[in-house]
CSV table of C-alpha atoms and ligand atoms in Angstrom, one decimal:
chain,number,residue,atom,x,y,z
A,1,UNK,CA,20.2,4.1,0.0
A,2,UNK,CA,22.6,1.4,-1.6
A,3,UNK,CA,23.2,-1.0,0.2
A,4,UNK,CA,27.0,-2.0,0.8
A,5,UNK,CA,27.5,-5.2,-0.9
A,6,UNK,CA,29.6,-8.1,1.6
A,7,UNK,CA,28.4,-11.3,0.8
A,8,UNK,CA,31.2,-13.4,-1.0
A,9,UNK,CA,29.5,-15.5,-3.6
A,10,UNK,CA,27.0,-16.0,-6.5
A,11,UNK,CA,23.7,-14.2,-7.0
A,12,UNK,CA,20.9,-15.8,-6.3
A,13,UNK,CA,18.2,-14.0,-8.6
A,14,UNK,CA,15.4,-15.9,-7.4
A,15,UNK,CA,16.0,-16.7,-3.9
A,16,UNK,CA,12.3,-16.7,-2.1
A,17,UNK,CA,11.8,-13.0,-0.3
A,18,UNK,CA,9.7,-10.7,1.4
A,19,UNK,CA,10.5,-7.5,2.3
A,20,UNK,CA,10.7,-6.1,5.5
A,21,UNK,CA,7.5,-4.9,7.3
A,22,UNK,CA,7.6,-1.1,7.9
A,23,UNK,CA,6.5,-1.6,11.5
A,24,UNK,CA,9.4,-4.3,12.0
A,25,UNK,CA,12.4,-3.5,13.9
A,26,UNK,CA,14.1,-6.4,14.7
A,27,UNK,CA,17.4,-7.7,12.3
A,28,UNK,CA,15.5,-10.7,11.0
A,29,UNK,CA,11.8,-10.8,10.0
A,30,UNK,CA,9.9,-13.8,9.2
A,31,UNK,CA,7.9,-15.1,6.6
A,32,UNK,CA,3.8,-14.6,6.5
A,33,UNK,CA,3.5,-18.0,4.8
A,34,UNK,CA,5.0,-19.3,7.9
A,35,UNK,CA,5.1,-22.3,8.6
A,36,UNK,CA,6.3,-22.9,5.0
A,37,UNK,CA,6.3,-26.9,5.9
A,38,UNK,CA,3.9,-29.1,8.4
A,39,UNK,CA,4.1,-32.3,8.9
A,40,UNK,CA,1.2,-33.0,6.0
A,41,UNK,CA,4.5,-33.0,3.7
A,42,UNK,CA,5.1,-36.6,3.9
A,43,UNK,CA,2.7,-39.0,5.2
A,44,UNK,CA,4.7,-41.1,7.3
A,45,UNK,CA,5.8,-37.8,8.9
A,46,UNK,CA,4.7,-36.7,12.6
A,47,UNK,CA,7.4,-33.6,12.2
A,48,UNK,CA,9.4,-31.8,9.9
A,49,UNK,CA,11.8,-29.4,10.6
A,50,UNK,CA,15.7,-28.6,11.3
A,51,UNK,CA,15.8,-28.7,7.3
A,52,UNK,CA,18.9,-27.6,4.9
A,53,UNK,CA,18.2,-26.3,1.8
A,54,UNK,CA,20.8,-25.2,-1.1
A,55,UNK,CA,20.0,-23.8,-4.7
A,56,UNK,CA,20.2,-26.8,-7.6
A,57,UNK,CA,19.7,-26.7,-11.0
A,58,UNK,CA,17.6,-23.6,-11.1
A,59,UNK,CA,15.4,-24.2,-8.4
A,60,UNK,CA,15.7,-25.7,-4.9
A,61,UNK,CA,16.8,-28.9,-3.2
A,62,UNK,CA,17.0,-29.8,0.0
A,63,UNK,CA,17.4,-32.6,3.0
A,64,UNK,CA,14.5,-32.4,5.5
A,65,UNK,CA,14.4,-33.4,8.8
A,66,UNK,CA,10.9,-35.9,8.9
A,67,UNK,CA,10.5,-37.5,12.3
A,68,UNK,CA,8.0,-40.3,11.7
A,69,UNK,CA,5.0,-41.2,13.4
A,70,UNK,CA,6.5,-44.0,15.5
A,71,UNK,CA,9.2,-41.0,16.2
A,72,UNK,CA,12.5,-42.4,14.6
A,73,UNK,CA,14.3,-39.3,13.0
A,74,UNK,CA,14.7,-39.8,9.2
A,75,UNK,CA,16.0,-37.5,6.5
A,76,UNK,CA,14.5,-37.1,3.2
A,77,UNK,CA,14.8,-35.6,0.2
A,78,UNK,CA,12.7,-32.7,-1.1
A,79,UNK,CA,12.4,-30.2,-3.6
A,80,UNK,CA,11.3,-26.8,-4.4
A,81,UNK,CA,10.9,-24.4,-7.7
A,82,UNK,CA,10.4,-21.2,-5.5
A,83,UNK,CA,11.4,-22.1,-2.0
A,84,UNK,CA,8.4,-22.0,-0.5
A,85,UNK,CA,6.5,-24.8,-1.4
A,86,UNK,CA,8.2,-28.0,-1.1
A,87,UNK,CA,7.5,-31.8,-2.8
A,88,UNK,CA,9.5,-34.3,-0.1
A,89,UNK,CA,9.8,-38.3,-0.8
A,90,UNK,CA,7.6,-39.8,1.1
A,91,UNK,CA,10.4,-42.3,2.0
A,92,UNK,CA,13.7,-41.7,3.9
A,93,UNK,CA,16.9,-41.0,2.3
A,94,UNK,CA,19.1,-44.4,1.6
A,95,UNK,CA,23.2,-44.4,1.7
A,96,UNK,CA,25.5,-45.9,0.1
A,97,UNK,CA,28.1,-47.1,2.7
A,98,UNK,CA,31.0,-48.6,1.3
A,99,UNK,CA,31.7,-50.5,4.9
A,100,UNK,CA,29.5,-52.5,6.3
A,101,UNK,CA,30.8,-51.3,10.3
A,102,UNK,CA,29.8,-48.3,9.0
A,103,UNK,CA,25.9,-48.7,8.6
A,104,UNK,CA,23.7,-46.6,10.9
A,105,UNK,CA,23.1,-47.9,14.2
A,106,UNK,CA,19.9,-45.6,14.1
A,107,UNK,CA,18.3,-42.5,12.4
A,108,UNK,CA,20.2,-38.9,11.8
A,109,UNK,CA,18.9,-35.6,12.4
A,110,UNK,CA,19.8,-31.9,12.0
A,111,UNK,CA,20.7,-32.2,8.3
A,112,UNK,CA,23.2,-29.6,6.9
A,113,UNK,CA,23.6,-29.4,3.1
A,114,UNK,CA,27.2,-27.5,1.5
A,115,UNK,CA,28.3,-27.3,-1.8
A,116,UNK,CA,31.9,-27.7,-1.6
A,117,UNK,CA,34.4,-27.9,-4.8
A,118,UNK,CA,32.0,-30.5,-7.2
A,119,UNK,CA,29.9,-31.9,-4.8
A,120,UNK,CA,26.9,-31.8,-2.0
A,121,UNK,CA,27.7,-32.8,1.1
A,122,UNK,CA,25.7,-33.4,4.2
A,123,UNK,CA,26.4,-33.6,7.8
A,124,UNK,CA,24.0,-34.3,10.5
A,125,UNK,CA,23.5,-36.1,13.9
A,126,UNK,CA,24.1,-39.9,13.2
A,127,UNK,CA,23.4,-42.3,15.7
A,128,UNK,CA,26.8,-45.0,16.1
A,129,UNK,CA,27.0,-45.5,19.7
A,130,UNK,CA,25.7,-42.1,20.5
A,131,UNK,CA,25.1,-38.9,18.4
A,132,UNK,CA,28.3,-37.9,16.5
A,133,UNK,CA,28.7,-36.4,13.1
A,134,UNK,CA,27.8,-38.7,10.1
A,135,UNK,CA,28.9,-37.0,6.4
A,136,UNK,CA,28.1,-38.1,3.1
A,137,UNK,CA,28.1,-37.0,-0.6
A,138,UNK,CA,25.9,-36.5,-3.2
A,139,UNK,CA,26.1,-35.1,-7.1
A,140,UNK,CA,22.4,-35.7,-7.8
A,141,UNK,CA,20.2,-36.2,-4.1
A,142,UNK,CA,19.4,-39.6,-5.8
A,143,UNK,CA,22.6,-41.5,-4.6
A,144,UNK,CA,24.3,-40.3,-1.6
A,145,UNK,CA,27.8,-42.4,-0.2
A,146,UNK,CA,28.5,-42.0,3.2
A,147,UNK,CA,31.6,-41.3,4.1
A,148,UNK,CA,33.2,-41.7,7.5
A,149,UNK,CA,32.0,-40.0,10.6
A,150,UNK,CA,33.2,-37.3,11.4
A,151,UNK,CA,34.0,-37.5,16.0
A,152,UNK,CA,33.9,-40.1,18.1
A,153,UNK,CA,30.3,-39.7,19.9
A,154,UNK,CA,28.9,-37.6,21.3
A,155,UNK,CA,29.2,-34.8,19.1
A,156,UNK,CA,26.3,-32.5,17.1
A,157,UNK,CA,26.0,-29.8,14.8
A,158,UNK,CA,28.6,-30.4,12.5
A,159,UNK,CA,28.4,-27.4,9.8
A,160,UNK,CA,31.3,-27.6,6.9
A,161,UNK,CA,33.1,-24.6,5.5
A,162,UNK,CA,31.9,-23.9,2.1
A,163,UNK,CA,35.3,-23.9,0.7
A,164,UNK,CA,38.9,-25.2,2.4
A,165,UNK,CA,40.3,-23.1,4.3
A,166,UNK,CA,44.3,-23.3,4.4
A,167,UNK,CA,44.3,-25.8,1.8
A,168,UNK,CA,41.9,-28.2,4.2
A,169,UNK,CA,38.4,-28.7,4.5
A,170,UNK,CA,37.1,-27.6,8.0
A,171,UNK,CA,34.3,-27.8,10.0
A,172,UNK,CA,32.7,-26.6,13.6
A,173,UNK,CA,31.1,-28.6,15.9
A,174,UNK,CA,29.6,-29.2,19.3
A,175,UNK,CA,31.1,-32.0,21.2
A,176,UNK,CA,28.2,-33.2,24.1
A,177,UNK,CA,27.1,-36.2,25.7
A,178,UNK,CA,24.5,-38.9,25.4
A,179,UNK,CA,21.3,-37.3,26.1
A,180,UNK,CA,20.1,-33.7,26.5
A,181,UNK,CA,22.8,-31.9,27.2
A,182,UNK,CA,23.2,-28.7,29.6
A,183,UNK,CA,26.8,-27.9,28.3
A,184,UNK,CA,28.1,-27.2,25.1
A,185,UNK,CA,30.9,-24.6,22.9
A,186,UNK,CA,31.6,-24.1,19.3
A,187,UNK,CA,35.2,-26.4,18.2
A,188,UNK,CA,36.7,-26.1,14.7
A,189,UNK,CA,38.7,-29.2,13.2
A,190,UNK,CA,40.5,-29.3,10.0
A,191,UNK,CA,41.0,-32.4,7.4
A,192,UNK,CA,43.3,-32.8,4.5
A,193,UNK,CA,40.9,-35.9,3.0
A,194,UNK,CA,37.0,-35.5,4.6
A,195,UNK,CA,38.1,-38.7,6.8
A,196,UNK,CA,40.9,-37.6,9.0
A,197,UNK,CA,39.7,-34.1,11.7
A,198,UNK,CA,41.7,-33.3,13.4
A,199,UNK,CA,43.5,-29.6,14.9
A,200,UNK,CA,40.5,-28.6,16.7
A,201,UNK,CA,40.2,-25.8,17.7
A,202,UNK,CA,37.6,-23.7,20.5
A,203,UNK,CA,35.7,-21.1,18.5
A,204,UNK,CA,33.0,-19.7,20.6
A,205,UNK,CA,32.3,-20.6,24.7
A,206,UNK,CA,28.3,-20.1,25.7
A,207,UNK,CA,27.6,-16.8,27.6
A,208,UNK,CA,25.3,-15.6,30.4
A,209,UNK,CA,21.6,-15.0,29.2
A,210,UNK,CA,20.1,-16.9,25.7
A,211,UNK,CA,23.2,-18.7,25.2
A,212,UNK,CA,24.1,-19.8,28.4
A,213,UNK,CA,23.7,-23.5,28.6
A,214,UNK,CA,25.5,-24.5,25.1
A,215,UNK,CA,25.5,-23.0,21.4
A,216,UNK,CA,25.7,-24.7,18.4
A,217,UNK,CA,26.4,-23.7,14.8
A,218,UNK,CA,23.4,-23.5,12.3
A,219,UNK,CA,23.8,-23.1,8.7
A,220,UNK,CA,26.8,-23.1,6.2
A,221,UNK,CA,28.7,-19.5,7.6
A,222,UNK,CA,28.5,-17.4,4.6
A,223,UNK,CA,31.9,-15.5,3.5
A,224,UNK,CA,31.2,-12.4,3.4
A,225,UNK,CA,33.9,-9.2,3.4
A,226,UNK,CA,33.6,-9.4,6.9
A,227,UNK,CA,34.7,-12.4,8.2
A,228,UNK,CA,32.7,-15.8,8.3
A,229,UNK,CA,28.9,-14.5,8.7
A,230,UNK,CA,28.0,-17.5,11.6
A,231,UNK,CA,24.3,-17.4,12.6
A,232,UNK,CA,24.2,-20.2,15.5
A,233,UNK,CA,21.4,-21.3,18.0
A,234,UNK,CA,22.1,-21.1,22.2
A,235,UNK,CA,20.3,-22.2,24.7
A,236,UNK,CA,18.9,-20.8,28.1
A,237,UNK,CA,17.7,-23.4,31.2
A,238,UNK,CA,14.5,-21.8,32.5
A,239,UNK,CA,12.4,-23.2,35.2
A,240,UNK,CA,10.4,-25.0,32.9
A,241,UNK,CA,13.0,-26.5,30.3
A,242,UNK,CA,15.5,-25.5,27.4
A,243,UNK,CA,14.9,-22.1,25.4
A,244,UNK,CA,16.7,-22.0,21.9
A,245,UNK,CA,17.5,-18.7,20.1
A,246,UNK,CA,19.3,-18.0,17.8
A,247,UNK,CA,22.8,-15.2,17.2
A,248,UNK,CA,24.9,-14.8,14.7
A,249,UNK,CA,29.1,-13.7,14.6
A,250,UNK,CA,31.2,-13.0,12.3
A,251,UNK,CA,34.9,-15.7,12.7
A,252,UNK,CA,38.4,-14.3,11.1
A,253,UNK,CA,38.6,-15.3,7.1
A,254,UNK,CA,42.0,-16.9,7.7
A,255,UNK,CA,41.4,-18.4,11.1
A,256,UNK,CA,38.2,-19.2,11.7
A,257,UNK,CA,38.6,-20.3,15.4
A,258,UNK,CA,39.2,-16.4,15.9
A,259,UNK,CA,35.9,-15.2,16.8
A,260,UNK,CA,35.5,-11.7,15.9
A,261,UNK,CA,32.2,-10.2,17.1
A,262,UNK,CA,29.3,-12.0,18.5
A,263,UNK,CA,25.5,-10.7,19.6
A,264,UNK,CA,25.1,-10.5,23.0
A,265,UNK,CA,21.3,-10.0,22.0
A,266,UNK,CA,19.7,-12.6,20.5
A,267,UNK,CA,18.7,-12.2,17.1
A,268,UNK,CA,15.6,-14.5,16.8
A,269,UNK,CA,13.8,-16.1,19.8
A,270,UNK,CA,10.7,-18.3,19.9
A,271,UNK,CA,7.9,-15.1,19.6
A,272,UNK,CA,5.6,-16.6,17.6
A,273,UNK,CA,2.8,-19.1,18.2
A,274,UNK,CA,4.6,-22.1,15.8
A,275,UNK,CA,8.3,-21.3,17.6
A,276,UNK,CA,6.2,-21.8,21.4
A,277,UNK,CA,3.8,-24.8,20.7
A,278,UNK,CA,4.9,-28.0,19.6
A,279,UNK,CA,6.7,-31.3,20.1
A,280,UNK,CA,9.3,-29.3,22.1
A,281,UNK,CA,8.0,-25.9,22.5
A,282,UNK,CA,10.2,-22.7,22.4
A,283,UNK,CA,12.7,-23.8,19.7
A,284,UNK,CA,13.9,-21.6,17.2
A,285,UNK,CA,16.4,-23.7,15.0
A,286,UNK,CA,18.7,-22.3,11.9
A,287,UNK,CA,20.0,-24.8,9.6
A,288,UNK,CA,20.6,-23.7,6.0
A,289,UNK,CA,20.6,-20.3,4.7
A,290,UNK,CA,20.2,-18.9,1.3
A,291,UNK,CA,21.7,-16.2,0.1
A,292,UNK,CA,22.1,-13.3,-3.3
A,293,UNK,CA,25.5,-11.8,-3.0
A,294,UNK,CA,24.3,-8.6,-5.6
A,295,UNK,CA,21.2,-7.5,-3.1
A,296,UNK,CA,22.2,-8.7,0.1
A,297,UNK,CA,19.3,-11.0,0.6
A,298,UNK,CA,19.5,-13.6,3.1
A,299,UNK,CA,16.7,-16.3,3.8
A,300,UNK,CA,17.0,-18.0,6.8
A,301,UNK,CA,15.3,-22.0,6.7
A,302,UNK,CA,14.8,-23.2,10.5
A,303,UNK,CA,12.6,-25.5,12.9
A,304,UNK,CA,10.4,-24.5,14.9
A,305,UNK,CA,9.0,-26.1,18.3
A,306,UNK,CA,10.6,-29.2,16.8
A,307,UNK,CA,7.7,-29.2,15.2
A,308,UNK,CA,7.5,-27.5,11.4
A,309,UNK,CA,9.7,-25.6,9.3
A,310,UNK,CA,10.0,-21.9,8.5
A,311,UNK,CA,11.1,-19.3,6.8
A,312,UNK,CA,13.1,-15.3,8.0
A,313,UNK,CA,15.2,-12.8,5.8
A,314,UNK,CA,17.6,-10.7,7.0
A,315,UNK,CA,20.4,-8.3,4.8
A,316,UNK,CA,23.9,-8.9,5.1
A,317,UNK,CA,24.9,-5.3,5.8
A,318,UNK,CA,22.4,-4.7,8.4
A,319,UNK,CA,22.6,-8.0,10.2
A,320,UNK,CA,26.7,-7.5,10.2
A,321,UNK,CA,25.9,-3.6,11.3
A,322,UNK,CA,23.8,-5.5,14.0
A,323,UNK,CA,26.7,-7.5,15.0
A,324,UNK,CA,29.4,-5.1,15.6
A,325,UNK,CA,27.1,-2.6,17.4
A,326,UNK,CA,26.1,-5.2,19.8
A,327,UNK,CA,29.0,-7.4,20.2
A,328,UNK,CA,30.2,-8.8,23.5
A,329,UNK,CA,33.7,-9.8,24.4
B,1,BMA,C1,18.5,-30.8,20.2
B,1,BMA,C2,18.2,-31.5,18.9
B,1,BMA,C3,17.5,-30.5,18.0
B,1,BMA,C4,16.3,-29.9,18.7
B,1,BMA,C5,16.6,-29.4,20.0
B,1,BMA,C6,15.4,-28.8,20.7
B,1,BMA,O1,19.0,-31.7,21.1
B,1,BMA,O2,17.4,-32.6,19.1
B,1,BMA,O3,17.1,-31.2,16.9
B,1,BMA,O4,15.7,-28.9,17.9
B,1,BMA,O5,17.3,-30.4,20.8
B,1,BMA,O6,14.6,-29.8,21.1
């Protein structure tokens, strides 16, 4: 059957794939070379996960989460020719930080990578006085400038817009606390300059079951004919800790605070062996997606147990089919 094309964006000829196993009938499937990354990456490293990747040049680059063996959170630099199998600098990422108040009090975590207009820029968890969002730009992942953060602490899970929106760059977020938060809702802000957010906005508000506790957004949404394709992780409190799955929505084109349809069912949990042992077991984690506008094809990058990083697919029509036929309100 043809498929009905909806992504919004370039092709993607060689973005890694497997197809679908006949006896799966879940919206996302994962990888069999899974996990794609283990900590045996870098040697310095005691984890690697809650990675962004983004096509460059041909191939693949990306900015990996590598907690080290003395456990402070580092990102580093890696890079792929297929998407699968990954060379990462042994050494942490350095920026450029044209203030010196500006310097990390600490580490960052939870990378995201977006092309936007003529540059890469990343987000992640930066440590000044608490988690908030630290952003910085890159043309070549050999010198990235920081830029200023993005919150006052605490925030986490800043994820930029691909392109402006309204004539200003904008971005979702989770504003938290200090330490490991039971609360927790999807904002949008809006900046004319990448220094000033400001006009946020709520987007999404957690929900009984797997995204009761708090939600946060996972890779770059991905424009699609739709709406704003969102996949996002939420998190249940069980008896014996913090679940994380993940869902996806699609947000209005125009207004992306107006959340259209949202899974009530999860579309990934931690099933499998690598998502339920680890550092911190039962973690599924999105952060970076890549995707071929002609086919369809998504590939989903995300951590696992805090622990490794992995690789799903899903298709864009199915996965938005999924949506809609199992939104809640
Ligand atoms: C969050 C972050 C994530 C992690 C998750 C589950 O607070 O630290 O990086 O995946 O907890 O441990």
């Amino acid at each position: 059957m043809p498929k009905k094309q909806t992504i919004i964006g370039p092709s993607l000829p060689n973005i890694p794939w497997e197809e679908k196993p006949k006896s799966c009938k879940d919206v996302v499937w994962r990888s069999t070379l899974n996990p794609i990354i283990t900590r045996d990456a870098v040697p310095r490293a005691s984890t690697i996960f809650n990675s962004a990747v983004i096509p460059y040049k041909g191939a693949f680059a990306g900015v990996f989460r590598c907690d080290s063996k003395s456990y402070e959170e580092c990102l580093h630099f890696g890079k792929s020719k297929d998407g699968f199998k990954w060379d990462i600098n042994p050494e942490p990422i350095k920026l450029i930080t044209g203030d010196p108040d500006l310097e990390q009090e600490g580490t960052g975590y939870d990378p995201r990578v977006c092309w936007l207009e003529d540059r890469y820029y990343i987000t992640w968890c930066n440590s000044y006085y608490g988690p908030t969002i630290g952003v910085a730009h890159t043309t070549d992942f050999k010198k990235y400038y920081q830029l200023e953060n993005a919150f006052l602490p605490f925030n986490r899970n800043g994820v930029l817009f691909p392109r402006k929106i309204n004539n200003k760059y904008a971005m979702l977020s989770r504003p938290s606390g200090p330490g490991h938060n039971t609360f927790g809702n999807i904002f949008y802000s809006e900046s004319p300059d990448m220094n000033y957010w400001g006009k946020h906005r709520l987007v999404m508000k957690t929900k009984p079951g797997w995204q009761c506790a708090k939600i946060g957004a996972g890779p770059i949404p991905i424009e699609t004919t739709e709406g704003w394709l969102l996949i996002y992780h939420g998190v249940r409190i069980t008896c014996n800790g913090f679940i994380y799955c993940a869902g996806a929505a699609l947000l209005d084109i125009d207004k992306p605070w107006k959340t259209l349809y949202r899974t009530g069912p999860y579309i990934m949990a931690p099933w499998e062996i690598y998502e339920c042992a680890g550092d911190v077991p039962n973690v599924v984690f999105p952060c970076s997606t890549l995707s071929d506008a002609p086919t369809g094809r998504i590939a989903i990058y995300y951590g696992a147990a805090d622990t490794t990083t992995c690789l799903a697919y899903t298709q864009v029509d199915t996965l938005i089919d999924y949506i809609k036929s199992n939104s809640i309100k």
